[in-house]
Amino acid sequence: MCGIVGINSKNEFYVRDAIKRLKRLEYRGYDSFGYAYGSSLYKKTGHIVVPSSDDKTKRIIAHSRWATHGGVTDANAHPHVYENVTLVHNGIIENYQELKDLYLRKGHKFLGETDSEVAAHYFAEKLKEKDMINACSDFIHDIKGEFAILVLVKGDQNIYALRRDSPLVLGVGTDMNFLGSDIYAFSDATNMAIFFENDEFAVVGNDSFQFYDKHGKKISKEVQTFRWEQEESMLQNYDHYMIKEIMEQPKVVKRLLFSLDTEQKEKFHEFTAEMKKAKKIIFVGAGTSYHASLLGVYYLHRCGKAAQTIIASEFEHFIDVDEDSLVIALSQSGETMDVIEALKYAKARGARIASIVNVPYSTVQRMSVISLNILAGQEVCVAATKSFTNQVALMLALAKEFGYKVNMESLPQQIQSVLERSGSVKDMAMGLKDNEHLYVLGRGLSYPVAREIALKIKEISYIHAEGMMGGELKHGTIALIEKGTPVIGLVSGKDNAMLSNLKEVGARGANVITISNEAAGDIRLETSNDGKFGILASIIGQLLAYHIANAKGLPIDKPRNLAKSVTVK
Ligand code: M6R
């Protein structure tokens, strides 16, 4: 987590413009923020505030924090300064305590409790004996843990940038260079980028840069030209990014489907060929992406293609992978640490790695032999909405190649019709907003959807919601059902077992709300296809979570304690 930005320019630019760039990364963490330029240092808890002053500079580093080590305080916010060194850091320095003890013995004073502050002391100490190139190389050898670090040294015109396991990219502009945790930091200014690989560092000037390997040996790297749908990163007339992104779904699904027939056509066929060739298909993902992968497994299973999925953080404990395995990662950001770790584990055992991501050139994509893009455009709200829908749409399109019957062309219009029912979902939300607990039940296809709806309700509306298998209910959870407990039941087709489960909770006083297509229900979705039922029902869940949170006045786009890209274990 944490977002970092650096700019080194030949000409002066407004500090406020640089901080607007940091704001584009605020979804990565939003406990506190800070920046340093010239002799100025500013750091504060809370959401990023763009300064109103006309201050200009040629060089700046900035940081948006998601706290790991040390509380949310001004002192723990970045940048950290020690003597002639100022730096920002994303990641965790695992051996920080050992280093801190060493520096304390030498008489250093620390201002906060973070692991990152130690890095400033490290460089300041090294610079007493050697130059920055050697200091960076030593840092990579001596430091245990993960880092994307930007360092300014007093009297030096460069920004030093180092990476291991936390994302870092250089944007190559005209007379200026950008550094960022991802391409959003500069995607409006340049589409040329160089992605740092592990244990690389770079010296970034205002119109030049040089990359080095961990031994301090110069390396040359290719500049990549990336494509990005820039028009969607503004709030426009919406109150929140979440509702804007929900409303964009017909458009982004259409864009994805079009791409599968055009620019991604060849890759799509190669991807399917990889799946056909593989003896074992194992998906991996976290959170919402895991739910999308569960739907993928369901669709494939329906047409006789065996596949499994494992939650990324538990991957190595529950599955054996080998040369016969194709491991397919699903990740919006392509930077989720648990997913990256699972892929490393799989790769080390000879598995082939494929992926489905939203952010192009992300680490997960770069680790893959083949990768498809879901083309959802930037998703700013922490809660995944349009990225989930496009992941599932892509899963349906893949399953179709294995014989799953589904008409994809009508999907954007069907999503549009669901969005037009936002008003009635809002009425439902008013009846649910004051509950402390809520249950969402599904079976088969609707089980992953139940989990996804519950996740949206938890993270955005702060209601404890449990998404579970209808069949499991009577093995324990039914004890929690009392008069008035809300239970949302997802009934796809004539799912009599699910209808019985809803009767069982109804008989115990639950307030049952049914989302169905064929059976009678409070919300009837117009599709006879179970695959599309999954997508449409989850969109009802997105709207429900949004309206509940809005009615409660919650910080919808940046819910407490969360960050969009989870780049720590
Ligand atoms: O970027 P990823 O898809 O790998 O992210 C995985 C999860 O962190 C993410 O889906 C998370 O669960 C969302 N906040 C859910 O809305």
Coordinates of C-alpha atoms in Angstrom, one line a residue, residues 185-534:
A185 CA 0.7 9.2 -11.3
F186 CA 1.6 10.5 -14.7
S187 CA -0.7 8.8 -17.3
D188 CA -2.2 12.2 -18.3
A189 CA 1.3 13.6 -19.1
T190 CA 3.1 10.7 -20.8
N191 CA 2.4 7.2 -22.0
M192 CA 6.0 6.1 -22.0
A193 CA 7.1 4.2 -18.9
I194 CA 9.9 1.9 -17.6
F195 CA 8.9 -0.6 -14.9
F196 CA 11.4 -1.3 -12.2
E197 CA 12.0 -5.0 -11.5
N198 CA 13.1 -6.3 -8.2
D199 CA 16.4 -5.2 -6.8
E200 CA 16.9 -2.5 -9.4
F201 CA 17.5 1.1 -8.8
A202 CA 17.7 4.3 -10.9
V203 CA 19.3 7.7 -10.8
V204 CA 16.6 10.0 -12.2
G205 CA 17.6 13.4 -13.4
N206 CA 15.5 16.1 -15.1
D207 CA 16.0 14.9 -18.6
S208 CA 17.9 11.7 -18.2
F209 CA 18.0 8.5 -16.2
Q210 CA 20.2 5.5 -15.6
F211 CA 19.1 2.1 -14.3
Y212 CA 21.4 -0.1 -12.2
D213 CA 21.2 -3.7 -11.0
K214 CA 21.8 -4.7 -7.4
H215 CA 25.5 -4.7 -7.8
G216 CA 25.6 -1.1 -9.0
K217 CA 26.2 -2.2 -12.6
K218 CA 24.5 0.0 -15.3
I219 CA 21.6 -1.7 -17.2
S220 CA 19.6 -0.6 -20.1
K221 CA 15.8 -1.1 -20.0
E222 CA 13.1 -0.8 -22.7
V223 CA 10.7 2.1 -22.6
Q224 CA 7.1 0.7 -22.9
T225 CA 4.3 2.6 -24.5
F226 CA 1.1 2.0 -22.6
R227 CA -2.5 2.6 -23.5
W228 CA -4.9 4.0 -20.9
E229 CA -8.5 5.2 -20.9
Q230 CA -7.8 8.6 -19.3
E231 CA -11.3 10.1 -19.8
E232 CA -12.7 8.0 -16.9
S233 CA -10.5 9.2 -14.1
M234 CA -12.5 12.3 -13.3
L235 CA -15.5 12.5 -10.9
Q236 CA -17.6 14.4 -13.5
N237 CA -21.1 15.1 -12.0
Y238 CA -21.3 12.1 -9.6
D239 CA -21.1 12.4 -5.8
H240 CA -18.7 9.5 -5.5
Y241 CA -16.4 7.4 -7.7
M242 CA -18.3 4.3 -6.6
I243 CA -21.6 5.3 -8.2
K244 CA -19.8 6.7 -11.2
E245 CA -17.9 3.4 -11.6
I246 CA -21.1 1.4 -11.1
M247 CA -22.8 3.4 -13.8
E248 CA -20.0 2.9 -16.2
Q249 CA -20.5 -0.8 -16.3
P250 CA -22.5 -1.1 -19.6
K251 CA -19.8 0.9 -21.3
V252 CA -16.8 -0.9 -20.0
V253 CA -18.3 -4.4 -20.6
K254 CA -19.0 -3.3 -24.2
R255 CA -15.4 -2.1 -24.5
L256 CA -14.0 -5.4 -23.2
L257 CA -16.2 -7.5 -25.5
F258 CA -15.2 -5.4 -28.5
S259 CA -11.5 -5.9 -27.6
L260 CA -11.9 -9.6 -27.6
D261 CA -12.9 -9.4 -31.2
T262 CA -10.3 -6.9 -32.2
E263 CA -7.1 -5.9 -30.3
Q264 CA -7.1 -8.8 -27.8
K265 CA -8.5 -11.4 -30.2
E266 CA -5.2 -13.1 -30.9
K267 CA -4.2 -13.1 -27.2
F268 CA -7.7 -14.4 -26.2
H269 CA -7.2 -17.4 -28.5
E270 CA -3.7 -18.0 -27.2
F271 CA -5.1 -17.8 -23.7
T272 CA -7.8 -20.4 -24.4
A273 CA -5.2 -22.6 -26.1
E274 CA -3.1 -22.4 -22.9
M275 CA -6.1 -23.5 -20.9
K276 CA -6.9 -26.3 -23.2
K277 CA -3.4 -27.5 -23.1
A278 CA -3.0 -27.4 -19.3
K279 CA -3.6 -30.6 -17.3
K280 CA -4.5 -28.5 -14.2
I281 CA -6.1 -25.1 -14.2
I282 CA -5.8 -23.2 -10.9
F283 CA -7.0 -19.7 -10.4
V284 CA -5.8 -17.4 -7.7
G285 CA -7.0 -14.1 -6.4
A286 CA -7.9 -12.0 -3.3
G287 CA -11.1 -10.4 -2.2
T288 CA -13.4 -9.5 -5.1
S289 CA -11.1 -11.0 -7.6
Y290 CA -11.2 -14.3 -5.8
H291 CA -15.0 -14.2 -6.0
A292 CA -14.8 -13.5 -9.8
S293 CA -12.5 -16.6 -10.1
L294 CA -15.0 -18.7 -8.2
L295 CA -17.6 -17.8 -10.8
G296 CA -15.0 -18.7 -13.5
V297 CA -14.6 -22.2 -11.9
Y298 CA -18.4 -22.6 -11.8
Y299 CA -18.8 -21.7 -15.5
L300 CA -16.0 -24.0 -16.6
H301 CA -17.3 -26.8 -14.5
R302 CA -20.7 -26.4 -16.1
C303 CA -19.1 -27.2 -19.5
G304 CA -17.0 -30.0 -18.2
K305 CA -13.6 -28.2 -17.9
A306 CA -12.0 -28.9 -14.5
A307 CA -10.6 -25.9 -12.6
Q308 CA -10.0 -24.8 -9.0
T309 CA -9.4 -21.6 -7.3
I310 CA -7.5 -20.8 -4.1
I311 CA -7.4 -17.6 -2.1
A312 CA -4.0 -16.0 -2.7
S313 CA -3.0 -15.7 0.9
E314 CA -3.6 -19.4 1.5
F315 CA -2.4 -20.6 -1.8
E316 CA 0.7 -22.5 -0.7
H317 CA -1.1 -24.3 2.1
F318 CA -3.9 -25.8 0.1
I319 CA -2.7 -26.7 -3.3
D320 CA 0.1 -28.6 -5.1
V321 CA 1.3 -27.1 -8.3
D322 CA 3.8 -28.5 -10.9
E323 CA 4.8 -28.3 -14.5
D324 CA 1.4 -29.5 -15.6
S325 CA -0.4 -26.6 -13.9
L326 CA -1.6 -23.3 -15.5
V327 CA -2.0 -20.8 -12.6
I328 CA -4.3 -18.0 -13.7
A329 CA -4.1 -14.9 -11.4
L330 CA -7.1 -12.5 -11.3
S331 CA -6.2 -9.0 -10.0
Q332 CA -7.6 -5.6 -10.7
S333 CA -4.4 -3.8 -9.7
G334 CA -2.0 -6.6 -10.6
E335 CA 0.0 -5.5 -7.5
T336 CA -1.6 -7.5 -4.7
M337 CA 1.2 -8.9 -2.6
D338 CA -0.6 -12.1 -1.7
V339 CA -1.2 -12.8 -5.4
I340 CA 2.4 -12.1 -6.3
E341 CA 3.7 -14.4 -3.6
A342 CA 1.4 -17.2 -4.8
L343 CA 2.6 -16.7 -8.3
K344 CA 6.2 -16.8 -7.2
Y345 CA 5.5 -20.1 -5.3
A346 CA 3.8 -21.6 -8.4
K347 CA 6.6 -20.4 -10.7
A348 CA 9.2 -22.0 -8.5
R349 CA 7.4 -25.3 -8.9
G350 CA 7.4 -25.1 -12.7
A351 CA 3.8 -23.9 -13.2
R352 CA 3.0 -21.7 -16.2
I353 CA 1.6 -18.3 -15.1
A354 CA -1.3 -16.5 -16.9
S355 CA -3.2 -13.5 -15.7
I356 CA -6.3 -11.3 -16.1
V357 CA -5.6 -7.8 -14.9
N358 CA -6.9 -4.3 -15.2
V359 CA -3.8 -2.2 -14.8
P360 CA -1.5 -2.8 -17.7
Y361 CA 2.1 -3.7 -17.1
S362 CA 1.4 -4.4 -13.5
T363 CA 3.7 -6.8 -11.7
V364 CA 1.3 -9.7 -12.1
Q365 CA 1.0 -9.1 -15.8
R366 CA 4.8 -8.9 -16.2
M367 CA 5.2 -12.2 -14.3
S368 CA 2.8 -14.0 -16.8
V369 CA 3.5 -15.8 -20.0
I370 CA 0.2 -14.6 -21.2
S371 CA -2.2 -12.0 -19.9
L372 CA -5.5 -10.5 -20.8
N373 CA -6.7 -7.0 -19.9
I374 CA -10.2 -6.4 -18.6
L375 CA -10.1 -2.8 -19.8
A376 CA -12.3 -1.4 -17.0
G377 CA -10.4 1.9 -17.0
Q378 CA -9.1 3.4 -13.7
E379 CA -11.1 2.3 -10.7
V380 CA -10.7 4.9 -8.0
C381 CA -13.2 3.7 -5.4
V382 CA -11.6 1.2 -3.0
A383 CA -14.5 -1.1 -3.6
A384 CA -14.2 -3.1 -6.8
T385 CA -17.3 -2.8 -8.9
K386 CA -16.7 -2.4 -12.7
S387 CA -13.5 -4.4 -12.5
F388 CA -15.5 -7.3 -10.9
T389 CA -18.1 -7.1 -13.7
N390 CA -15.4 -7.1 -16.4
Q391 CA -13.5 -10.0 -14.7
V392 CA -16.7 -12.1 -14.7
A393 CA -17.6 -11.1 -18.2
L394 CA -14.2 -12.3 -19.3
M395 CA -14.7 -15.5 -17.4
L396 CA -18.0 -16.0 -19.3
A397 CA -16.3 -15.3 -22.6
L398 CA -13.6 -17.9 -21.8
A399 CA -16.1 -20.5 -20.6
K400 CA -18.0 -19.9 -23.9
E401 CA -14.9 -21.2 -25.7
F402 CA -15.3 -24.4 -23.8
G403 CA -19.0 -24.7 -24.7
Y404 CA -20.8 -22.6 -22.1
K405 CA -24.0 -21.2 -23.6
V406 CA -24.3 -17.5 -23.2
N407 CA -25.3 -14.5 -25.4
M408 CA -22.7 -11.9 -24.5
E409 CA -23.9 -9.2 -26.9
S410 CA -27.0 -8.4 -24.8
L411 CA -25.1 -8.1 -21.5
P412 CA -24.4 -4.3 -21.6
Q413 CA -28.1 -3.6 -22.2
Q414 CA -29.1 -6.0 -19.4
I415 CA -26.7 -4.2 -17.1
Q416 CA -28.2 -0.9 -18.1
S417 CA -31.7 -2.1 -17.2
V418 CA -30.5 -3.2 -13.8
L419 CA -28.9 0.3 -13.2
E420 CA -32.2 1.9 -14.1
R421 CA -33.6 0.2 -11.0
S422 CA -31.3 2.0 -8.7
G423 CA -34.3 3.9 -7.2
S424 CA -36.0 0.8 -5.9
V425 CA -32.7 -0.6 -4.6
K426 CA -32.4 2.7 -2.7
D427 CA -35.8 2.2 -1.1
M428 CA -34.6 -1.3 0.0
A429 CA -31.4 0.3 1.4
M430 CA -33.4 2.6 3.6
G431 CA -35.1 -0.4 5.2
L432 CA -31.7 -2.1 5.8
K433 CA -29.4 0.7 6.8
D434 CA -29.9 0.5 10.6
N435 CA -29.2 -3.2 10.9
E436 CA -26.0 -4.5 12.5
H437 CA -26.0 -7.9 10.8
L438 CA -27.1 -9.2 7.5
Y439 CA -26.8 -12.5 5.7
V440 CA -26.6 -13.1 1.9
L441 CA -27.3 -16.7 0.8
G442 CA -26.5 -18.4 -2.5
R443 CA -26.0 -21.8 -3.9
G444 CA -23.9 -22.9 -6.8
L445 CA -23.5 -20.0 -9.1
S446 CA -25.0 -17.6 -6.6
Y447 CA -22.7 -18.6 -3.7
P448 CA -19.7 -16.5 -5.0
V449 CA -22.2 -13.7 -5.7
A450 CA -23.5 -13.9 -2.1
R451 CA -19.9 -13.5 -0.9
E452 CA -19.3 -10.6 -3.2
I453 CA -22.4 -8.8 -2.1
A454 CA -21.6 -9.3 1.5
L455 CA -18.1 -8.0 1.0
K456 CA -19.4 -4.8 -0.7
I457 CA -21.9 -4.3 2.2
K458 CA -19.1 -4.8 4.8
E459 CA -16.5 -2.6 3.3
I460 CA -18.7 0.3 2.2
S461 CA -21.7 0.2 4.6
Y462 CA -20.0 -1.0 7.7
I463 CA -22.7 -3.6 8.4
H464 CA -21.5 -7.0 9.4
A465 CA -22.6 -9.1 6.4
E466 CA -22.0 -12.8 5.9
G467 CA -22.2 -14.2 2.4
M468 CA -22.6 -18.0 2.6
M469 CA -23.8 -21.2 1.0
G470 CA -27.5 -21.7 1.6
G471 CA -26.8 -25.3 2.4
E472 CA -24.4 -24.5 5.2
L473 CA -26.8 -22.3 7.1
K474 CA -28.4 -25.0 9.1
H475 CA -25.0 -26.3 10.2
G476 CA -24.6 -23.5 12.6
T477 CA -25.3 -20.0 11.4
I478 CA -29.1 -20.3 11.5
A479 CA -28.7 -19.9 15.3
L480 CA -28.2 -16.2 14.6
I481 CA -31.4 -15.7 12.8
E482 CA -34.0 -13.8 14.9
K483 CA -37.1 -11.9 14.2
G484 CA -36.3 -9.2 11.7
T485 CA -32.7 -10.4 10.8
P486 CA -32.3 -9.4 7.1
V487 CA -31.4 -12.3 4.8
I488 CA -30.9 -11.7 1.1
G489 CA -31.5 -14.8 -0.9
L490 CA -30.2 -15.2 -4.5
V491 CA -32.3 -17.6 -6.5
S492 CA -31.1 -18.4 -10.0
G493 CA -33.6 -20.4 -12.0
K494 CA -35.8 -22.9 -10.2
D495 CA -33.4 -23.4 -7.3
N496 CA -35.8 -25.3 -5.0
A497 CA -33.1 -26.0 -2.4
M498 CA -32.4 -22.3 -2.1
L499 CA -36.1 -21.5 -1.9
S500 CA -36.3 -24.0 1.0
N501 CA -33.4 -22.4 2.8
L502 CA -35.2 -19.1 2.5
K503 CA -38.3 -20.6 3.9
E504 CA -36.3 -22.0 6.8
V505 CA -35.0 -18.6 7.8
G506 CA -38.4 -17.0 7.1
A507 CA -40.0 -19.5 9.5
R508 CA -37.6 -18.1 12.2
G509 CA -38.7 -14.5 11.6
A510 CA -36.0 -13.4 9.2
N511 CA -36.8 -10.4 6.9
V512 CA -36.2 -12.3 3.6
I513 CA -35.4 -10.3 0.5
T514 CA -35.3 -12.4 -2.7
I515 CA -33.3 -11.6 -5.8
S516 CA -34.4 -14.0 -8.6
N517 CA -35.0 -14.4 -12.2
E518 CA -37.5 -17.2 -12.7
A519 CA -38.9 -17.6 -9.1
A520 CA -41.0 -14.9 -7.5
G521 CA -38.9 -12.3 -5.8
D522 CA -38.5 -8.8 -4.5
I523 CA -36.1 -8.0 -7.3
R524 CA -36.6 -10.0 -10.5
L525 CA -33.7 -9.9 -13.0
E526 CA -34.4 -10.3 -16.7
T527 CA -32.1 -13.1 -17.7
S528 CA -32.6 -16.8 -18.0
N529 CA -28.8 -17.4 -18.1
D530 CA -27.2 -18.3 -14.8
G531 CA -23.9 -16.7 -15.8
K532 CA -25.5 -13.4 -16.4
F533 CA -27.7 -13.7 -13.3
G534 CA -24.4 -13.7 -11.3

